[in-house]
Amino acid sequence: MTSAKSRGPTFWGGCYGFAWVALLLILFAFMLTGYEDVWGVRGMLGAIALLPISTLAYPVVAWYHTGAFPWVWTVGLLAAIGMGKVILAD
């Protein structure tokens, strides 16, 4: 007889996935706020339309326009990438 072992995610796996999605949404919101501060609503909509490019360009754009590098945002992005690799590895 086969065992009735659950194949779904564990409680902690679900919490980890929720934290990953929440981190990505927070990073996205901060990035859009930064683009809106620099170029207004058109800049924010452009960042949404060109999301893969605008995500990579955001630290440079923020550094150029504000004079301060967004270290917290960059570390958060690297953490989100690392968390995504852990999720996909399973």
Short mmCIF file of C-alpha atoms in Angstrom, two decimals:
data_model
loop_
_atom_site.label_atom_id
_atom_site.label_comp_id
_atom_site.label_asym_id
_atom_site.label_seq_id
_atom_site.Cartn_x
_atom_site.Cartn_y
_atom_site.Cartn_z
CA MET A 1 0.00 0.00 0.00
CA THR A 2 1.32 3.46 -0.84
CA SER A 3 1.68 6.09 1.82
CA ALA A 4 -0.61 9.12 1.88
CA LYS A 5 2.24 11.59 1.97
CA SER A 6 1.31 15.16 1.10
CA ARG A 7 2.95 16.50 -2.04
CA GLY A 8 1.99 20.13 -1.49
CA PRO A 9 4.06 22.83 0.13
CA THR A 10 4.60 22.83 3.86
CA PHE A 11 3.37 25.65 6.07
CA TRP A 12 6.85 27.17 6.24
CA GLY A 13 7.28 26.80 2.50
CA GLY A 14 4.06 28.76 2.03
CA CYS A 15 5.29 31.45 4.43
CA TYR A 16 8.58 31.66 2.54
CA GLY A 17 6.75 32.01 -0.79
CA PHE A 18 4.46 34.68 0.66
CA ALA A 19 7.47 36.61 1.99
CA TRP A 20 9.08 36.39 -1.47
CA VAL A 21 6.01 37.80 -3.20
CA ALA A 22 5.65 40.54 -0.57
CA LEU A 23 9.32 41.52 -1.00
CA LEU A 24 8.90 41.73 -4.78
CA LEU A 25 5.79 43.91 -4.44
CA ILE A 26 7.56 46.26 -2.01
CA LEU A 27 10.54 46.57 -4.37
CA PHE A 28 8.21 47.21 -7.30
CA ALA A 29 6.35 49.92 -5.37
CA PHE A 30 9.56 51.69 -4.33
CA MET A 31 10.88 51.53 -7.88
CA LEU A 32 7.69 53.01 -9.32
CA THR A 33 7.70 55.74 -6.70
CA GLY A 34 11.25 56.61 -7.67
CA TYR A 35 10.40 56.81 -11.35
CA GLU A 36 7.35 58.94 -10.56
CA ASP A 37 9.49 61.35 -8.51
CA VAL A 38 11.91 61.74 -11.41
CA TRP A 39 9.58 61.83 -14.44
CA GLY A 40 6.04 62.01 -13.08
CA VAL A 41 3.19 59.71 -14.03
CA ARG A 42 4.54 59.18 -17.55
CA GLY A 43 7.80 57.91 -16.13
CA MET A 44 5.96 55.56 -13.82
CA LEU A 45 3.83 54.18 -16.65
CA GLY A 46 6.92 53.85 -18.83
CA ALA A 47 8.64 51.89 -16.07
CA ILE A 48 5.65 49.54 -15.89
CA ALA A 49 5.64 49.09 -19.68
CA LEU A 50 9.37 48.39 -19.81
CA LEU A 51 9.63 46.46 -16.55
CA PRO A 52 12.62 44.20 -17.34
CA ILE A 53 14.69 47.17 -18.55
CA SER A 54 13.50 49.63 -15.91
CA THR A 55 14.32 47.20 -13.09
CA LEU A 56 17.93 46.94 -14.21
CA ALA A 57 18.21 50.68 -14.87
CA TYR A 58 16.59 51.86 -11.62
CA PRO A 59 19.73 51.98 -9.43
CA VAL A 60 21.60 54.01 -12.05
CA VAL A 61 18.66 56.35 -12.67
CA ALA A 62 18.09 56.89 -8.95
CA TRP A 63 21.80 57.47 -8.36
CA TYR A 64 22.02 59.97 -11.22
CA HIS A 65 18.94 61.97 -10.24
CA THR A 66 19.20 61.91 -6.45
CA GLY A 67 22.94 61.58 -5.89
CA ALA A 68 22.49 58.61 -3.55
CA PHE A 69 22.75 54.96 -4.57
CA PRO A 70 19.65 52.93 -3.52
CA TRP A 71 21.53 50.33 -1.46
CA VAL A 72 18.50 49.00 0.40
CA TRP A 73 16.59 48.49 -2.85
CA THR A 74 19.58 46.76 -4.48
CA VAL A 75 20.13 44.44 -1.51
CA GLY A 76 16.40 43.68 -1.48
CA LEU A 77 16.53 42.80 -5.18
CA LEU A 78 19.47 40.47 -4.62
CA ALA A 79 17.61 38.87 -1.69
CA ALA A 80 14.53 38.37 -3.87
CA ILE A 81 16.64 36.75 -6.60
CA GLY A 82 18.24 34.45 -4.04
CA MET A 83 14.86 33.53 -2.55
CA GLY A 84 13.52 32.81 -6.04
CA LYS A 85 16.42 30.46 -6.71
CA VAL A 86 15.64 28.59 -3.49
CA ILE A 87 11.98 28.30 -4.44
CA LEU A 88 12.78 27.07 -7.95
CA ALA A 89 15.38 24.59 -6.71
CA ASP A 90 12.76 22.42 -5.02
#
